[in-house]
Tab-separated table of C-alpha atoms in Angstrom:
chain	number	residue	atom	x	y	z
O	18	UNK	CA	181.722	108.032	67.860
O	19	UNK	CA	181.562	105.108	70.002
O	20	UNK	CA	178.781	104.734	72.491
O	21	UNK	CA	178.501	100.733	72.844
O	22	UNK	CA	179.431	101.404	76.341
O	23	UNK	CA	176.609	104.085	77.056
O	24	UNK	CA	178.713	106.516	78.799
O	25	UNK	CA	178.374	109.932	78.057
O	26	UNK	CA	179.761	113.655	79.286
O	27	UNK	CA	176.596	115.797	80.377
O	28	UNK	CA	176.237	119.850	79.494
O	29	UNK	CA	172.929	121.382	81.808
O	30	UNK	CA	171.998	124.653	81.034
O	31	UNK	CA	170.733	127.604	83.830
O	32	UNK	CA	166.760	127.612	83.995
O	33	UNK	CA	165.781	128.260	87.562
O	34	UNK	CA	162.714	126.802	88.549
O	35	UNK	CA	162.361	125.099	85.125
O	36	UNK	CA	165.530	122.796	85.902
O	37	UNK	CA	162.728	120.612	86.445
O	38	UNK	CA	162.656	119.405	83.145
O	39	UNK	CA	166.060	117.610	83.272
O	40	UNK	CA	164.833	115.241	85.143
O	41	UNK	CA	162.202	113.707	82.063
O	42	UNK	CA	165.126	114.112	80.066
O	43	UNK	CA	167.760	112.138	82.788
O	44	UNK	CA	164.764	109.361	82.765
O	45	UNK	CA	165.109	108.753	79.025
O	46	UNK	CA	168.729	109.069	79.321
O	47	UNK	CA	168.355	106.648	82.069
O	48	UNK	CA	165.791	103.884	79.826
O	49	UNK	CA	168.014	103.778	77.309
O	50	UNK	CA	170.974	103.007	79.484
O	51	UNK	CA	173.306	105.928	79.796
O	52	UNK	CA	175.609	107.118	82.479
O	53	UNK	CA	177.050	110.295	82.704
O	54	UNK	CA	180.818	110.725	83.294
O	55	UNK	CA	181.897	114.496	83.539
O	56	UNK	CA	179.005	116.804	84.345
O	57	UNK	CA	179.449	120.540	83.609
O	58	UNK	CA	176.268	122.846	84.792
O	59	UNK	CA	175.358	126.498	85.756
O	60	UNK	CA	172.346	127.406	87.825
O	61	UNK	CA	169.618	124.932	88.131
O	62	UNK	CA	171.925	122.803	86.032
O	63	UNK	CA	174.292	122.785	88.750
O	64	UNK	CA	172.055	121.521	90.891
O	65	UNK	CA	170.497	119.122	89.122
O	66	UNK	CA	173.714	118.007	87.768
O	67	UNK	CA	175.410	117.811	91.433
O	68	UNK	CA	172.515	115.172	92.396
O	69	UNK	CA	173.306	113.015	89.406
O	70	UNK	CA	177.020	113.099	89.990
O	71	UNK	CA	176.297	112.201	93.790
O	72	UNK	CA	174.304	108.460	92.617
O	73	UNK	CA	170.730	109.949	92.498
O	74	UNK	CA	168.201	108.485	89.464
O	75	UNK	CA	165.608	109.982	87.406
O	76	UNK	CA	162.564	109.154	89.565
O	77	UNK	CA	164.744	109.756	93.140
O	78	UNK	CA	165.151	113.221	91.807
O	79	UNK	CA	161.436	113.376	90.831
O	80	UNK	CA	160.776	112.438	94.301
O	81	UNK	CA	163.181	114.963	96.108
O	82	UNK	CA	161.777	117.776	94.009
O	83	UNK	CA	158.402	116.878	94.688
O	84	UNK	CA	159.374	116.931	98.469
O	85	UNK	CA	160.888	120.379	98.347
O	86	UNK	CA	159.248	123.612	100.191
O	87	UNK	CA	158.520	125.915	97.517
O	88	UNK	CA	156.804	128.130	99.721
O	89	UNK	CA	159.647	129.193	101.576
O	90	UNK	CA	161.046	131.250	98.252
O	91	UNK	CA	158.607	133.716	99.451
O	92	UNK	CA	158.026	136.320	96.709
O	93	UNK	CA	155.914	138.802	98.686
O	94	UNK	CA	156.804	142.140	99.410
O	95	UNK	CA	159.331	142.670	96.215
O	96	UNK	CA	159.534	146.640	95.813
O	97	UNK	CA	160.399	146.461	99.127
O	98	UNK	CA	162.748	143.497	99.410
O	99	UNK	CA	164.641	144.530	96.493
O	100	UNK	CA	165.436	148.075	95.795
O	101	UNK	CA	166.267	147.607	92.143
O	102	UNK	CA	162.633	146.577	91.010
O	103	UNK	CA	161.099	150.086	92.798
O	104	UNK	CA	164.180	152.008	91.432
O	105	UNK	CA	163.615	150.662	88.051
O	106	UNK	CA	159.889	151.096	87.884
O	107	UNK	CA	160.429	155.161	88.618
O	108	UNK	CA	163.202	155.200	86.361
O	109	UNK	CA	160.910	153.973	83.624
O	110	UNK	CA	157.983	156.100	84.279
O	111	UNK	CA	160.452	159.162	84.765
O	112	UNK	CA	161.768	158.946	81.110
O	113	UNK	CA	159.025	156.593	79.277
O	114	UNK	CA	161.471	154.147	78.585
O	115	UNK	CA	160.399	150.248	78.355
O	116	UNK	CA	161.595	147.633	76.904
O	117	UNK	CA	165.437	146.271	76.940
O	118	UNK	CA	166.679	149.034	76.289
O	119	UNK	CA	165.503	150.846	79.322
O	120	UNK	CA	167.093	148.156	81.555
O	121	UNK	CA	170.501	148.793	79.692
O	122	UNK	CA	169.803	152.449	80.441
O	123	UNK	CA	168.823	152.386	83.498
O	124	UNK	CA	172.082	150.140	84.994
O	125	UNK	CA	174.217	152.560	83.195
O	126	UNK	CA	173.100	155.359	85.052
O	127	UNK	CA	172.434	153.388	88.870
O	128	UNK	CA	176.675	151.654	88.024
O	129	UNK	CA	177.407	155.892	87.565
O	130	UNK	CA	176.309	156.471	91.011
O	131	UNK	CA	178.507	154.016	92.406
O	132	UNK	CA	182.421	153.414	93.013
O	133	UNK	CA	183.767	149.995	94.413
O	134	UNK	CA	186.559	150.665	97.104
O	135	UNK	CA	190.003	149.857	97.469
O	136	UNK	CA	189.121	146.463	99.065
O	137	UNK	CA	185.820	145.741	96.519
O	138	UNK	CA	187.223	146.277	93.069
O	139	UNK	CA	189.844	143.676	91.569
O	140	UNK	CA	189.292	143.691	87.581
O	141	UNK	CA	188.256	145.806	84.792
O	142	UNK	CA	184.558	147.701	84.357
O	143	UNK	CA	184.428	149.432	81.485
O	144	UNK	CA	181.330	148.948	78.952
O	145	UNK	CA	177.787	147.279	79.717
O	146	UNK	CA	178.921	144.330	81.851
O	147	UNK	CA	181.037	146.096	84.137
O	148	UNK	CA	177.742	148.526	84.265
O	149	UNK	CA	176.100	145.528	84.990
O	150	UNK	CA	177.923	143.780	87.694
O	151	UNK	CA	178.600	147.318	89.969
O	152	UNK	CA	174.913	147.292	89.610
O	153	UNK	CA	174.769	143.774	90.978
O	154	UNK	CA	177.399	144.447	93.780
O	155	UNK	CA	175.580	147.621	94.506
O	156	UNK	CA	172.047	146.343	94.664
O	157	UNK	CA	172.742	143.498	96.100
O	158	UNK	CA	173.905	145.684	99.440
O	159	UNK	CA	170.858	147.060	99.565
O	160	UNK	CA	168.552	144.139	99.861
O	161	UNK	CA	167.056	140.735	97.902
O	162	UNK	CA	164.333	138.570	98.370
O	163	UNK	CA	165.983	135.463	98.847
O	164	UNK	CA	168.792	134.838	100.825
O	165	UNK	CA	169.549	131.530	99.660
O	166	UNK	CA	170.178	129.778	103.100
O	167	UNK	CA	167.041	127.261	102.543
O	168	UNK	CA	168.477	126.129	99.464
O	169	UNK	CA	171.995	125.408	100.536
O	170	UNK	CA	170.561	123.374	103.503
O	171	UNK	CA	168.676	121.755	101.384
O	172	UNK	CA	171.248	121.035	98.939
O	173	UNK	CA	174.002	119.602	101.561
O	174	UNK	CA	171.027	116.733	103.005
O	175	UNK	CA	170.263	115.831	99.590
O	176	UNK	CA	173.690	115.272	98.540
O	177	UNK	CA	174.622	114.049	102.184
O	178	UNK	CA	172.080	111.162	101.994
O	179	UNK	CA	174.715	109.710	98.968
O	180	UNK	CA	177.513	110.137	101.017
O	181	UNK	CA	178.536	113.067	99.038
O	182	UNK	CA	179.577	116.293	101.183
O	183	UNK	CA	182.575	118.186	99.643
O	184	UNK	CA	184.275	117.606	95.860
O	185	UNK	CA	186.883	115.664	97.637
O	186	UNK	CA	183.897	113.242	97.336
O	187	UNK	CA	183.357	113.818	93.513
O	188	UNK	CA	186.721	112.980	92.785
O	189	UNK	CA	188.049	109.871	90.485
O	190	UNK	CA	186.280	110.798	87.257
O	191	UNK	CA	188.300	110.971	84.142
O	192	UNK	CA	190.904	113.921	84.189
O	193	UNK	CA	191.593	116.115	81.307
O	194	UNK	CA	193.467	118.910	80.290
O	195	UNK	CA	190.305	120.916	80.789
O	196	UNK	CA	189.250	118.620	84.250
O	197	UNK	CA	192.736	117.969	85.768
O	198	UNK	CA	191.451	116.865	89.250
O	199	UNK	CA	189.172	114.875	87.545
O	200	UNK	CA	185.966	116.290	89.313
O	201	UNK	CA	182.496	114.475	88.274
O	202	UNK	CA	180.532	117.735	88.693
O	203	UNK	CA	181.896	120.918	87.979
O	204	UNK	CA	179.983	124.280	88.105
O	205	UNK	CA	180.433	128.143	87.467
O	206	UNK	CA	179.468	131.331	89.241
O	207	UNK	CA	180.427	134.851	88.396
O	208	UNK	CA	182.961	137.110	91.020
O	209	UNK	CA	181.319	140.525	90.332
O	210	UNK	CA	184.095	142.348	92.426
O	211	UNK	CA	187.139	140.552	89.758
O	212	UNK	CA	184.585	140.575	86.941
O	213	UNK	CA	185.804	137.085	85.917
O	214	UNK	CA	183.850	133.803	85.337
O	215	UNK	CA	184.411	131.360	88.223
O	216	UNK	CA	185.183	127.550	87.986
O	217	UNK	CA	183.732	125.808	91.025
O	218	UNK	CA	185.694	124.391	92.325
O	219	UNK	CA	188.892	124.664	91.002
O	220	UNK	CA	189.149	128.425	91.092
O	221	UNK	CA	188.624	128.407	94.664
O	222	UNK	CA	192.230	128.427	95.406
O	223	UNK	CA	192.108	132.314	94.769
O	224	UNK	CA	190.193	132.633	97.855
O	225	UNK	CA	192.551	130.630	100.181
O	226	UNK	CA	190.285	127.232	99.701
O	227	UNK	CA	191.526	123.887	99.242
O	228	UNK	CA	188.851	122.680	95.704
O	229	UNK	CA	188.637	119.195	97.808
O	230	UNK	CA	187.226	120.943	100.913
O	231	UNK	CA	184.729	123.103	98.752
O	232	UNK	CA	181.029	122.266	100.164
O	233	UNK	CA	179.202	121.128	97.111
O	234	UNK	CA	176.434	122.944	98.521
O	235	UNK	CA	177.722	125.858	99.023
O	236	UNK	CA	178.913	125.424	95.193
O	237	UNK	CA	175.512	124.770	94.137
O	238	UNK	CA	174.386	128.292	96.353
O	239	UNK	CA	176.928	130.417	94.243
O	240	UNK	CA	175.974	128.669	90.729
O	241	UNK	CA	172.321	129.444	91.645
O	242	UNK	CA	172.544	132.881	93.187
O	243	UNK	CA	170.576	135.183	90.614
O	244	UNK	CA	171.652	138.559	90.823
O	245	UNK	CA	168.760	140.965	92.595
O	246	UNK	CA	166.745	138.073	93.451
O	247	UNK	CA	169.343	136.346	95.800
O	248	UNK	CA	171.959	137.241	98.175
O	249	UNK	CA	175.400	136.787	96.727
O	250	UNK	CA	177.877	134.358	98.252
O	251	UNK	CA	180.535	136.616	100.249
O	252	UNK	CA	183.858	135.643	100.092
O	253	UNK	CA	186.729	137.296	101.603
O	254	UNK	CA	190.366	137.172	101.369
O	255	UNK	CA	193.135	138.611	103.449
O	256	UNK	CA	195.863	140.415	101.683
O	257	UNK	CA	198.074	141.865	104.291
O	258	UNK	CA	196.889	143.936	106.276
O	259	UNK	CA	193.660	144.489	104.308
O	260	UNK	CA	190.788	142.219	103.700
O	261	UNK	CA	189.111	142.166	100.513
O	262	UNK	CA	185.542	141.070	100.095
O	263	UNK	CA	184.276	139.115	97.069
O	264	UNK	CA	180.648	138.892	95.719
O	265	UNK	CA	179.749	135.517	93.606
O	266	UNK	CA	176.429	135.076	91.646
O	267	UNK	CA	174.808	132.875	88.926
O	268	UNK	CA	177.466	131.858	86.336
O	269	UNK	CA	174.783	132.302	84.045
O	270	UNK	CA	175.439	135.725	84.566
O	271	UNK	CA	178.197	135.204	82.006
O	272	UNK	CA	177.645	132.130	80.358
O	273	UNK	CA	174.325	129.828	80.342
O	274	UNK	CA	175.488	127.093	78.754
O	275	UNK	CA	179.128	126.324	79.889
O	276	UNK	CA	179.812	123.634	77.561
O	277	UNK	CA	183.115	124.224	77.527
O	278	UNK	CA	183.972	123.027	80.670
O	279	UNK	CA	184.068	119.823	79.736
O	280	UNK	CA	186.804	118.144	76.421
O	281	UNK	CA	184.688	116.090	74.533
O	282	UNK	CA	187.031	113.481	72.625
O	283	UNK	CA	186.528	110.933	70.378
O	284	UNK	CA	186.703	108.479	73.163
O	285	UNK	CA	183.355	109.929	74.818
O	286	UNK	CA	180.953	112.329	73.380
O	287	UNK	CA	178.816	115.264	75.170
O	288	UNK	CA	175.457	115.520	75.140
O	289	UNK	CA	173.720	119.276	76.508
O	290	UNK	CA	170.151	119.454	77.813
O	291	UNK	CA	169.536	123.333	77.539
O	292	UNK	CA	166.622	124.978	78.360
O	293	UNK	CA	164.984	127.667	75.857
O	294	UNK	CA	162.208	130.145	75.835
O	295	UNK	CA	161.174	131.201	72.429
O	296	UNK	CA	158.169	133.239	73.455
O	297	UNK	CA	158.358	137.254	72.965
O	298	UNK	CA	156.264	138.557	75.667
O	299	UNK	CA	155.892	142.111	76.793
O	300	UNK	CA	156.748	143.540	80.445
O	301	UNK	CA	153.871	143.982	82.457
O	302	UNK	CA	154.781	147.216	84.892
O	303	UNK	CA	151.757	145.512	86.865
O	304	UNK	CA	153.880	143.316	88.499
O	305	UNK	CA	156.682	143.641	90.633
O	306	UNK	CA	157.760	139.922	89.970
O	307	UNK	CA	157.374	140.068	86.205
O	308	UNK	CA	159.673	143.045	86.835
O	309	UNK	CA	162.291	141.810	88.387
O	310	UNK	CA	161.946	138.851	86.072
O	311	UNK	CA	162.541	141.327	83.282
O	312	UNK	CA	165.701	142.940	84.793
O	313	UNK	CA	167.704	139.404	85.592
O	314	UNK	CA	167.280	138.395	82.306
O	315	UNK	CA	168.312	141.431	80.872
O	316	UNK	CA	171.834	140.787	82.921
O	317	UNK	CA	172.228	136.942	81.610
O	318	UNK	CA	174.765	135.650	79.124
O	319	UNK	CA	176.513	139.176	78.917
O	320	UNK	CA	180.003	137.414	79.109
O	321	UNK	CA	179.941	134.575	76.716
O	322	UNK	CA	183.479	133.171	76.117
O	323	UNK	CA	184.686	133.035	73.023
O	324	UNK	CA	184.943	129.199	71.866
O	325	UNK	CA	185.202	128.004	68.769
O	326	UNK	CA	184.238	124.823	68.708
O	327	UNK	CA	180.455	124.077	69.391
O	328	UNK	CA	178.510	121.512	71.281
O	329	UNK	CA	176.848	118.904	68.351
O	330	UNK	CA	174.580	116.993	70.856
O	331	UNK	CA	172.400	119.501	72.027
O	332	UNK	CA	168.743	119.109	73.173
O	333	UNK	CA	166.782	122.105	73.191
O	334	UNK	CA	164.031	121.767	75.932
O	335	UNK	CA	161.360	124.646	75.180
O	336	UNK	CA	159.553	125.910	78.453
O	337	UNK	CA	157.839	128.734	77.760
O	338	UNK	CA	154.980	128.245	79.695
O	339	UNK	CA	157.107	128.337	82.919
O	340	UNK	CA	159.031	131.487	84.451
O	341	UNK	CA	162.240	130.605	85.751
O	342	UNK	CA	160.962	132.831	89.287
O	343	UNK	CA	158.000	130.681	89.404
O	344	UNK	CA	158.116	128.935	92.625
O	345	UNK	CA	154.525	128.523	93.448
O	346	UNK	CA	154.353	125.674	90.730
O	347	UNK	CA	151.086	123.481	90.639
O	348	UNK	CA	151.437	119.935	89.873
O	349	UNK	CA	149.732	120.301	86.277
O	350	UNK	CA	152.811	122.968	85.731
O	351	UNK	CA	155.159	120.341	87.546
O	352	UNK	CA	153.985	117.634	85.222
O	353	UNK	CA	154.236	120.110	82.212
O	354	UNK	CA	158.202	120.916	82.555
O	355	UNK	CA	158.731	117.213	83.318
O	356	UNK	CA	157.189	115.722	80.491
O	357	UNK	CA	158.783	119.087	77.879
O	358	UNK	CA	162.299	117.396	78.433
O	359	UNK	CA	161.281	113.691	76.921
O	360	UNK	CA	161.097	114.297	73.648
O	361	UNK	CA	163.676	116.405	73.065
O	362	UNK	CA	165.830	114.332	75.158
O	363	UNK	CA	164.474	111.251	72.929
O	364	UNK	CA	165.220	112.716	69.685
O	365	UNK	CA	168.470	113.655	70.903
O	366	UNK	CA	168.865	110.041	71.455
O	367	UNK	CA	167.933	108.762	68.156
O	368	UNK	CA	169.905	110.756	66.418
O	369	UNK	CA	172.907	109.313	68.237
O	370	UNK	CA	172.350	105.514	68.213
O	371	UNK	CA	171.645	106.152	64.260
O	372	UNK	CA	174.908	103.847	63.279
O	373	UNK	CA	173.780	104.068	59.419
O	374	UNK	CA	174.533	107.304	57.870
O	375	UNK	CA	172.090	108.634	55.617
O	376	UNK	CA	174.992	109.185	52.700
O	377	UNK	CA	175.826	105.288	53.019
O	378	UNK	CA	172.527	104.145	52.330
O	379	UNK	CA	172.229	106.957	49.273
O	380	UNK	CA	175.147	105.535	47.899
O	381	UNK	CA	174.150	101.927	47.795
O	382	UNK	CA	170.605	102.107	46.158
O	383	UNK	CA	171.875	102.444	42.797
O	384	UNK	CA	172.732	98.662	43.330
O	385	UNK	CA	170.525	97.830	45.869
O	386	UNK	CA	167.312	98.967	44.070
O	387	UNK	CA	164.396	97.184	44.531
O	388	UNK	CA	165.595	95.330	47.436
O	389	UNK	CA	166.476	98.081	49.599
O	390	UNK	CA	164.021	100.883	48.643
O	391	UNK	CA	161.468	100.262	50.877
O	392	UNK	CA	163.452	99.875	53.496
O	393	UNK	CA	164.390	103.171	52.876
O	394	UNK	CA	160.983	104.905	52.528
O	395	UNK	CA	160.273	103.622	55.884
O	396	UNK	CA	163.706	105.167	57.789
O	397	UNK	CA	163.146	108.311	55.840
O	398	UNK	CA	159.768	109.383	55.988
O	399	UNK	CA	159.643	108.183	59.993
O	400	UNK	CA	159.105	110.172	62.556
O	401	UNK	CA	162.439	110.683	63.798
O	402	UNK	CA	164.612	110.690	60.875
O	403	UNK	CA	162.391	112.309	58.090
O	404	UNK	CA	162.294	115.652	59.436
O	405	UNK	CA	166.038	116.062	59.115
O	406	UNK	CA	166.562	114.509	55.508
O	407	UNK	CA	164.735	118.252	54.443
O	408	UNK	CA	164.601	118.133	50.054
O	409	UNK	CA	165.152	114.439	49.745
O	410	UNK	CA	161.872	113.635	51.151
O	411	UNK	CA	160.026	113.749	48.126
O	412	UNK	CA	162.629	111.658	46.664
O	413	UNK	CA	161.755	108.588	49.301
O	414	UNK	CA	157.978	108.877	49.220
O	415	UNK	CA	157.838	108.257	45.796
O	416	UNK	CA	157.915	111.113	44.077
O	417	UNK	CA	161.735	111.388	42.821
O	418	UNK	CA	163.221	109.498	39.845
O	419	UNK	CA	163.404	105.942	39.609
């Protein structure tokens, strides 16, 4: 792969609040000189990823963020905000179910209660996801705790500040088979009412919009609307006479990691930032919030397409400390998801700019011997390369053959 001319395709993963972390990973992307050409992202990715694509730097976006109102993603009040947290919590008391499982259970049985119309239904439903998104549409008409208009506003004044108001704007990137229009930023969000992933914004045409005149904002709102927690984006389209209505939420729904949006060649590689939680922890019935934490992640990644090829540049970002609903962030916590996305990021990094490969340098100590091994120790046992050369490291410390 050649990167002698730092530019790079960019994968970000969904996260909510935890998106955060990007941005120490965008400043070490940004330190050792890299620019981002295509941008794919879902969620807090999307976001994120739309400010990058606009012109904005690492410590801009630290700025912005810091500036942002968290209190107005006012979590009071949640059993009665949003139905589905009360409904769940007697559901699981009723039958003394817990766990996943009882989530699966109980959006089986609420989707069994409920029958899209004529002018709501457009795809098939059968199995768990189509339990899952009639739940969505379903709950979703009976209330939320966000409506997402604060964000969107938000979003558009950011973006607006870089000259950047539709995709029209975004345009002039390099176009693909995969990116045709050859958008800088593109994003997904899930139709519940088709059942079908949405590509923002090329698959806006299905909705009688021009992808030019899409609002990245408004974009950014449908990417980030998590089911039961935010109001889904309403679109509506007239067929005839009739006039069907469309509900869009988080692509992450689907797919949390869409790095398939974008066709990595051999011309310019992708790199993915992707957020992971590797903590097990237990739901506390306690708490509304954890609760409703609980259920939306229980309806993530239920749609994964099926790709098989697989994104080699991937940095895993682990922010378990963090829930993704946690708005109410202190600065230590702040501080804490900015600083989780450096390493990994500069790992990530290293392992690209490594222009020797390990098997070259095995085959030429047999003739390089005494001249080369210590060389060798040292790019071995470091701290970036040794933990990845697994059984040979005994063999470079000393302790092999001579």
């Amino acid at each position: 792969m050649d990167i002698s001319n730092k530019k790079l395709n960019l994968v970000l993963s969904g996260g909510g609040v935890k998106g955060i972390a990007f941005l120490g990973a965008l400043e070490v992307s940004q330190k050792r000189g890299y620019d981002f050409e295509n941008i794919a992202g879902v969620s807090a990715g999307a976001l994120v990823g739309a400010c990058v694509a606009a012109g904005y730097k690492a410590d801009e976006l630290k700025k912005i963020m810091d500036e942002f109102d968290f209190a107005k993603m006012d979590t009071k009040n949640i059993p009665k905000k949003v139905p589905v947290v009360a409904e769940f919590l007697e559901f699981s008391r009723k039958y003394g179910m817990y766990g996943l499982r009882s989530v699966e259970h109980f959006l089986r049985e609420r989707s069994e209660t409920y029958r899209f119309t004529e002018t709501d239904r457009d795809g098939d439903f059968t199995g768990y996801r189509g339990d899952v998104l009639k739940s969505i549409v379903k709950f979703s008409k009976e209330g939320y705790f966000l409506d997402g208009d604060y964000l969107e506003e938000w979003v558009y004044k950011v973006l607006a500040k870089k000259g950047i108001r539709t995709f029209g704007d975004l345009r002039g990137k390099y176009a693909d088979a995969i990116n045709p229009r050859g958008y800088s930023i593109r994003m997904t969000a899930v139709d519940a009412n088709r059942g079908k992933m949405v590509i923002l914004p090329d698959d806006v045409f299905f909705y009688g919009i021009n992808p030019d005149a899409l609002e990245v904002a408004k974009a950014v709102r449908m990417s980030t609307s998590v089911p039961f927690a935010f109001k889904p984006v309403v679109m509506k389209k007239k067929e005839g006479k009739t006039e069907k209505t469309y509900h869009l939420v988080d692509g992450g729904v689907f797919d949390s990691f869409p790095f398939w949006l974008i066709d990595s060649s051999k011309f310019r590689d992708t790199v993915g930032f992707r957020l992971v939680d590797s903590s097990k922890k237990l739901i506390n019935l306690g708490s509304p919030l954890t609760v409703l934490k609980y259920i939306i992640s229980a309806v993530h990644d239920i749609g994964i397409p099926k790709i098989d090829k697989k994104l080699e540049h991937v940095a895993l970002i682990e922010t378990s400390k963090i829930s993704f609903l946690d708005f109410n962030l202190s600065e230590a916590e702040k501080q804490y998801l900015y600083s989780a996305g450096k390493m990994p990021a500069q790992l990530l990094f290293d392992k690209l700019e490594n222009r020797i490969p390990p098997g070259m340098l095995w085959r030429l100590r047999p003739y390089m011997g005494p001249y080369i091994r210590p060389y060798m120790r040292r790019f071995y046992t470091g701290p970036y390369i040794g933990p990845y050369i697994g059984p040979f490291g005994p063999f470079f410390r000393g302790s092999g053959r001579r």
